[in-house]
Amino acid sequence: LTVPAGTYAVETRSATYILGRSEGVVVTAGGTTTLNVALVQAVSRLEAVVTSGTRGAAPEKILDSPNSISLVTSERIAERAGAIGVTDHIKATPGISISNGGIVQANIVSRGFNNAFSTSMLMLQDYRFAGVPSLRVNVPFLFTGTGEDIDRIEVLQGPASALYGPNSGAGVLHVITKSPFDRSAQGTSVTLDGGERSMFRLAGRHAQQLNDQFAFKISGEYFRASDWEYNDPNELGCATSPGNYCATDARVPASRQGAALERDFGLERYSTEARLDWRPNDDTEAITTFGYTMAASAMEITGTFGAAQVKNWSYNNFQQRFRHKDFFAQVFYNASNSGNADPLDDRGTFYLRSGLPV
């Protein structure tokens, strides 16, 4: 290329690379100037792939899915710095209604009316039913894992019973975490958040590939805050002693009989999750996951019985997944404990109106 002598700015373009620009390139009269340019490969976002709309966790393009699916990507999740839980990431999702009862308490629906007990949607975490056993209620505060470990959230709206069976007639909320085999998700990260209402959150995550067949990850989180202060006017206590629990009610633990009815607005939770992946080949994988959450203190709104003062509520799960080509199978175990060893234990969760243990 022959150009007049002078100083130039040279731009280098390529379809799959980021535009390169070099300033101050000097061309002398009758001379030759050589310019070496190192281009950076551009990242192109391809058509999104989801798994919540198919049987057997088979991936498909989101535009090919017969269901209405909204996708929250890991990039969008990373942009929401300071998010407390899963619900903070899906608030802008079309067709979703979220009713908040405090900093962490939330009820999610995609069809029909919202209520005080979030039971209408089927909530999954890595294909495992993530609702609280026996109560069949979704409590995002008991999510085992951290927000930094979420790869994507798929929200399938509308009836899904043909794929997921009972309790999915109003849609599916599926939280999918990162694979330790994903190179972009490997390594160690630590997150520290703080804010109003004495909010403090410390989360950590480590993922590592051991060899061609095995990889693992572990994550954990500690959270505490002071919830918004509100006292339910229906929490009257005993009829003969307003503002106190009945001193003669044998159903109430002895230490609570005659005591003042007071809400604890402190929030505290810690959780951890560990996962081991085995991939003997590209067509086969086995994934073992264990998760644990302890809600040391919180508030959960119920329907008939009013608010429950959550104390020492534990939730743990075990899951074994297996996939070979298009065949998918899993077995999982969910366990929930309200913190009460017996009907008169005063160490666990109880109803604020009556003082009765859950």
JSON list of C-alpha atoms in Angstrom, two decimals, residues 128-255:
[
{"chain": "A", "resi": 128, "resn": "ARG", "atom": "CA", "xyz": [-33.67, -31.67, 41.94]},
{"chain": "A", "resi": 129, "resn": "PHE", "atom": "CA", "xyz": [-36.97, -30.66, 43.59]},
{"chain": "A", "resi": 130, "resn": "ALA", "atom": "CA", "xyz": [-35.91, -27.76, 45.83]},
{"chain": "A", "resi": 131, "resn": "GLY", "atom": "CA", "xyz": [-39.09, -27.19, 47.83]},
{"chain": "A", "resi": 132, "resn": "VAL", "atom": "CA", "xyz": [-39.30, -27.83, 51.56]},
{"chain": "A", "resi": 133, "resn": "PRO", "atom": "CA", "xyz": [-40.40, -31.44, 52.19]},
{"chain": "A", "resi": 134, "resn": "SER", "atom": "CA", "xyz": [-43.81, -32.07, 53.82]},
{"chain": "A", "resi": 135, "resn": "LEU", "atom": "CA", "xyz": [-44.83, -28.40, 53.45]},
{"chain": "A", "resi": 136, "resn": "ARG", "atom": "CA", "xyz": [-44.38, -28.30, 49.64]},
{"chain": "A", "resi": 137, "resn": "VAL", "atom": "CA", "xyz": [-43.41, -24.65, 49.92]},
{"chain": "A", "resi": 138, "resn": "ASN", "atom": "CA", "xyz": [-40.66, -22.76, 48.12]},
{"chain": "A", "resi": 139, "resn": "VAL", "atom": "CA", "xyz": [-38.33, -20.91, 50.51]},
{"chain": "A", "resi": 140, "resn": "PRO", "atom": "CA", "xyz": [-35.54, -19.22, 48.52]},
{"chain": "A", "resi": 141, "resn": "PHE", "atom": "CA", "xyz": [-33.80, -18.38, 51.83]},
{"chain": "A", "resi": 142, "resn": "LEU", "atom": "CA", "xyz": [-32.99, -22.11, 52.15]},
{"chain": "A", "resi": 143, "resn": "PHE", "atom": "CA", "xyz": [-31.19, -22.24, 48.77]},
{"chain": "A", "resi": 144, "resn": "THR", "atom": "CA", "xyz": [-28.04, -24.36, 49.20]},
{"chain": "A", "resi": 145, "resn": "GLY", "atom": "CA", "xyz": [-25.20, -22.62, 47.42]},
{"chain": "A", "resi": 146, "resn": "THR", "atom": "CA", "xyz": [-24.22, -19.08, 46.53]},
{"chain": "A", "resi": 147, "resn": "GLY", "atom": "CA", "xyz": [-25.31, -16.59, 43.89]},
{"chain": "A", "resi": 148, "resn": "GLU", "atom": "CA", "xyz": [-21.77, -16.61, 42.47]},
{"chain": "A", "resi": 149, "resn": "ASP", "atom": "CA", "xyz": [-22.19, -20.31, 41.66]},
{"chain": "A", "resi": 150, "resn": "ILE", "atom": "CA", "xyz": [-25.36, -19.88, 39.56]},
{"chain": "A", "resi": 151, "resn": "ASP", "atom": "CA", "xyz": [-24.79, -20.45, 35.84]},
{"chain": "A", "resi": 152, "resn": "ARG", "atom": "CA", "xyz": [-28.33, -19.55, 34.73]},
{"chain": "A", "resi": 153, "resn": "ILE", "atom": "CA", "xyz": [-31.94, -19.47, 35.85]},
{"chain": "A", "resi": 154, "resn": "GLU", "atom": "CA", "xyz": [-34.62, -20.85, 33.52]},
{"chain": "A", "resi": 155, "resn": "VAL", "atom": "CA", "xyz": [-38.24, -19.85, 34.15]},
{"chain": "A", "resi": 156, "resn": "LEU", "atom": "CA", "xyz": [-40.77, -22.04, 32.35]},
{"chain": "A", "resi": 157, "resn": "GLN", "atom": "CA", "xyz": [-44.18, -20.40, 32.43]},
{"chain": "A", "resi": 158, "resn": "GLY", "atom": "CA", "xyz": [-47.43, -22.22, 32.01]},
{"chain": "A", "resi": 159, "resn": "PRO", "atom": "CA", "xyz": [-48.46, -25.84, 32.68]},
{"chain": "A", "resi": 160, "resn": "ALA", "atom": "CA", "xyz": [-45.53, -28.28, 32.73]},
{"chain": "A", "resi": 161, "resn": "SER", "atom": "CA", "xyz": [-47.12, -31.40, 34.24]},
{"chain": "A", "resi": 162, "resn": "ALA", "atom": "CA", "xyz": [-46.41, -33.46, 31.13]},
{"chain": "A", "resi": 163, "resn": "LEU", "atom": "CA", "xyz": [-42.69, -33.05, 31.81]},
{"chain": "A", "resi": 164, "resn": "TYR", "atom": "CA", "xyz": [-42.45, -32.66, 35.58]},
{"chain": "A", "resi": 165, "resn": "GLY", "atom": "CA", "xyz": [-45.58, -34.31, 37.00]},
{"chain": "A", "resi": 166, "resn": "PRO", "atom": "CA", "xyz": [-47.57, -32.90, 39.97]},
{"chain": "A", "resi": 167, "resn": "ASN", "atom": "CA", "xyz": [-47.16, -29.40, 41.40]},
{"chain": "A", "resi": 168, "resn": "SER", "atom": "CA", "xyz": [-45.93, -27.89, 38.12]},
{"chain": "A", "resi": 169, "resn": "GLY", "atom": "CA", "xyz": [-49.22, -26.69, 36.66]},
{"chain": "A", "resi": 170, "resn": "ALA", "atom": "CA", "xyz": [-48.22, -23.07, 37.25]},
{"chain": "A", "resi": 171, "resn": "GLY", "atom": "CA", "xyz": [-44.71, -23.25, 35.84]},
{"chain": "A", "resi": 172, "resn": "VAL", "atom": "CA", "xyz": [-41.16, -24.21, 36.80]},
{"chain": "A", "resi": 173, "resn": "LEU", "atom": "CA", "xyz": [-38.31, -22.15, 38.26]},
{"chain": "A", "resi": 174, "resn": "HIS", "atom": "CA", "xyz": [-35.03, -23.94, 37.57]},
{"chain": "A", "resi": 175, "resn": "VAL", "atom": "CA", "xyz": [-31.71, -22.79, 39.08]},
{"chain": "A", "resi": 176, "resn": "ILE", "atom": "CA", "xyz": [-28.72, -24.36, 37.33]},
{"chain": "A", "resi": 177, "resn": "THR", "atom": "CA", "xyz": [-25.28, -24.04, 38.89]},
{"chain": "A", "resi": 178, "resn": "LYS", "atom": "CA", "xyz": [-21.87, -23.95, 37.19]},
{"chain": "A", "resi": 179, "resn": "SER", "atom": "CA", "xyz": [-20.01, -27.09, 36.23]},
{"chain": "A", "resi": 180, "resn": "PRO", "atom": "CA", "xyz": [-16.50, -27.52, 37.67]},
{"chain": "A", "resi": 181, "resn": "PHE", "atom": "CA", "xyz": [-15.42, -28.76, 34.22]},
{"chain": "A", "resi": 182, "resn": "ASP", "atom": "CA", "xyz": [-16.19, -25.32, 32.78]},
{"chain": "A", "resi": 183, "resn": "ARG", "atom": "CA", "xyz": [-12.81, -23.58, 32.58]},
{"chain": "A", "resi": 184, "resn": "SER", "atom": "CA", "xyz": [-14.35, -20.13, 33.00]},
{"chain": "A", "resi": 185, "resn": "ALA", "atom": "CA", "xyz": [-15.89, -21.28, 36.31]},
{"chain": "A", "resi": 186, "resn": "GLN", "atom": "CA", "xyz": [-12.72, -22.79, 37.78]},
{"chain": "A", "resi": 187, "resn": "GLY", "atom": "CA", "xyz": [-10.61, -21.19, 40.49]},
{"chain": "A", "resi": 188, "resn": "THR", "atom": "CA", "xyz": [-11.37, -19.46, 43.78]},
{"chain": "A", "resi": 189, "resn": "SER", "atom": "CA", "xyz": [-13.54, -16.43, 44.42]},
{"chain": "A", "resi": 190, "resn": "VAL", "atom": "CA", "xyz": [-14.54, -14.59, 47.60]},
{"chain": "A", "resi": 191, "resn": "THR", "atom": "CA", "xyz": [-17.36, -12.02, 47.83]},
{"chain": "A", "resi": 192, "resn": "LEU", "atom": "CA", "xyz": [-18.00, -9.57, 50.65]},
{"chain": "A", "resi": 193, "resn": "ASP", "atom": "CA", "xyz": [-21.20, -7.50, 50.71]},
{"chain": "A", "resi": 194, "resn": "GLY", "atom": "CA", "xyz": [-22.50, -4.97, 53.20]},
{"chain": "A", "resi": 195, "resn": "GLY", "atom": "CA", "xyz": [-25.31, -2.45, 53.31]},
{"chain": "A", "resi": 196, "resn": "GLU", "atom": "CA", "xyz": [-28.31, -1.00, 55.10]},
{"chain": "A", "resi": 197, "resn": "ARG", "atom": "CA", "xyz": [-30.21, -2.86, 57.80]},
{"chain": "A", "resi": 198, "resn": "SER", "atom": "CA", "xyz": [-26.85, -4.11, 59.18]},
{"chain": "A", "resi": 199, "resn": "MET", "atom": "CA", "xyz": [-26.57, -6.40, 56.18]},
{"chain": "A", "resi": 200, "resn": "PHE", "atom": "CA", "xyz": [-23.40, -8.51, 55.96]},
{"chain": "A", "resi": 201, "resn": "ARG", "atom": "CA", "xyz": [-22.71, -11.29, 53.48]},
{"chain": "A", "resi": 202, "resn": "LEU", "atom": "CA", "xyz": [-19.56, -13.36, 53.00]},
{"chain": "A", "resi": 203, "resn": "ALA", "atom": "CA", "xyz": [-19.47, -15.97, 50.23]},
{"chain": "A", "resi": 204, "resn": "GLY", "atom": "CA", "xyz": [-16.74, -18.16, 48.80]},
{"chain": "A", "resi": 205, "resn": "ARG", "atom": "CA", "xyz": [-16.41, -20.64, 45.98]},
{"chain": "A", "resi": 206, "resn": "HIS", "atom": "CA", "xyz": [-13.69, -22.97, 44.67]},
{"chain": "A", "resi": 207, "resn": "ALA", "atom": "CA", "xyz": [-13.84, -25.19, 41.57]},
{"chain": "A", "resi": 208, "resn": "GLN", "atom": "CA", "xyz": [-11.04, -27.39, 40.22]},
{"chain": "A", "resi": 209, "resn": "GLN", "atom": "CA", "xyz": [-10.55, -30.02, 37.55]},
{"chain": "A", "resi": 210, "resn": "LEU", "atom": "CA", "xyz": [-8.41, -32.86, 38.94]},
{"chain": "A", "resi": 211, "resn": "ASN", "atom": "CA", "xyz": [-7.82, -34.69, 35.66]},
{"chain": "A", "resi": 212, "resn": "ASP", "atom": "CA", "xyz": [-9.62, -35.56, 32.42]},
{"chain": "A", "resi": 213, "resn": "GLN", "atom": "CA", "xyz": [-12.35, -37.46, 34.30]},
{"chain": "A", "resi": 214, "resn": "PHE", "atom": "CA", "xyz": [-12.84, -35.80, 37.70]},
{"chain": "A", "resi": 215, "resn": "ALA", "atom": "CA", "xyz": [-13.66, -32.26, 38.82]},
{"chain": "A", "resi": 216, "resn": "PHE", "atom": "CA", "xyz": [-15.14, -30.83, 42.00]},
{"chain": "A", "resi": 217, "resn": "LYS", "atom": "CA", "xyz": [-16.42, -27.62, 43.51]},
{"chain": "A", "resi": 218, "resn": "ILE", "atom": "CA", "xyz": [-17.38, -26.35, 46.95]},
{"chain": "A", "resi": 219, "resn": "SER", "atom": "CA", "xyz": [-19.17, -23.16, 47.95]},
{"chain": "A", "resi": 220, "resn": "GLY", "atom": "CA", "xyz": [-20.38, -21.55, 51.14]},
{"chain": "A", "resi": 221, "resn": "GLU", "atom": "CA", "xyz": [-22.09, -18.43, 52.39]},
{"chain": "A", "resi": 222, "resn": "TYR", "atom": "CA", "xyz": [-22.81, -16.59, 55.64]},
{"chain": "A", "resi": 223, "resn": "PHE", "atom": "CA", "xyz": [-25.51, -13.91, 55.78]},
{"chain": "A", "resi": 224, "resn": "ARG", "atom": "CA", "xyz": [-26.98, -11.70, 58.47]},
{"chain": "A", "resi": 225, "resn": "ALA", "atom": "CA", "xyz": [-29.15, -8.58, 58.56]},
{"chain": "A", "resi": 226, "resn": "SER", "atom": "CA", "xyz": [-31.87, -6.78, 60.53]},
{"chain": "A", "resi": 227, "resn": "ASP", "atom": "CA", "xyz": [-35.27, -7.18, 58.86]},
{"chain": "A", "resi": 228, "resn": "TRP", "atom": "CA", "xyz": [-37.83, -4.41, 58.47]},
{"chain": "A", "resi": 229, "resn": "GLU", "atom": "CA", "xyz": [-39.61, -3.89, 61.77]},
{"chain": "A", "resi": 230, "resn": "TYR", "atom": "CA", "xyz": [-43.31, -4.64, 61.61]},
{"chain": "A", "resi": 231, "resn": "ASN", "atom": "CA", "xyz": [-45.59, -6.08, 64.27]},
{"chain": "A", "resi": 232, "resn": "ASP", "atom": "CA", "xyz": [-48.72, -7.92, 63.16]},
{"chain": "A", "resi": 233, "resn": "PRO", "atom": "CA", "xyz": [-51.79, -6.52, 64.97]},
{"chain": "A", "resi": 234, "resn": "ASN", "atom": "CA", "xyz": [-53.23, -10.06, 64.98]},
{"chain": "A", "resi": 235, "resn": "GLU", "atom": "CA", "xyz": [-50.41, -11.24, 67.24]},
{"chain": "A", "resi": 236, "resn": "LEU", "atom": "CA", "xyz": [-52.31, -10.46, 70.44]},
{"chain": "A", "resi": 237, "resn": "GLY", "atom": "CA", "xyz": [-51.16, -13.29, 72.69]},
{"chain": "A", "resi": 238, "resn": "CYS", "atom": "CA", "xyz": [-53.38, -14.75, 75.39]},
{"chain": "A", "resi": 239, "resn": "ALA", "atom": "CA", "xyz": [-56.92, -13.37, 75.76]},
{"chain": "A", "resi": 240, "resn": "THR", "atom": "CA", "xyz": [-56.49, -13.07, 79.53]},
{"chain": "A", "resi": 241, "resn": "SER", "atom": "CA", "xyz": [-53.03, -11.54, 79.27]},
{"chain": "A", "resi": 242, "resn": "PRO", "atom": "CA", "xyz": [-52.68, -9.54, 76.01]},
{"chain": "A", "resi": 243, "resn": "GLY", "atom": "CA", "xyz": [-49.13, -9.26, 74.70]},
{"chain": "A", "resi": 244, "resn": "ASN", "atom": "CA", "xyz": [-48.07, -12.46, 76.46]},
{"chain": "A", "resi": 245, "resn": "TYR", "atom": "CA", "xyz": [-48.37, -16.16, 75.73]},
{"chain": "A", "resi": 246, "resn": "CYS", "atom": "CA", "xyz": [-50.87, -18.08, 77.85]},
{"chain": "A", "resi": 247, "resn": "ALA", "atom": "CA", "xyz": [-49.33, -19.21, 81.10]},
{"chain": "A", "resi": 248, "resn": "THR", "atom": "CA", "xyz": [-51.67, -22.21, 81.36]},
{"chain": "A", "resi": 249, "resn": "ASP", "atom": "CA", "xyz": [-51.50, -23.55, 77.78]},
{"chain": "A", "resi": 250, "resn": "ALA", "atom": "CA", "xyz": [-49.90, -26.99, 78.04]},
{"chain": "A", "resi": 251, "resn": "ARG", "atom": "CA", "xyz": [-49.20, -27.01, 74.30]},
{"chain": "A", "resi": 252, "resn": "VAL", "atom": "CA", "xyz": [-46.74, -24.11, 74.68]},
{"chain": "A", "resi": 253, "resn": "PRO", "atom": "CA", "xyz": [-43.19, -24.90, 75.93]},
{"chain": "A", "resi": 254, "resn": "ALA", "atom": "CA", "xyz": [-42.79, -24.11, 79.63]},
{"chain": "A", "resi": 255, "resn": "SER", "atom": "CA", "xyz": [-40.14, -21.45, 79.02]}
]
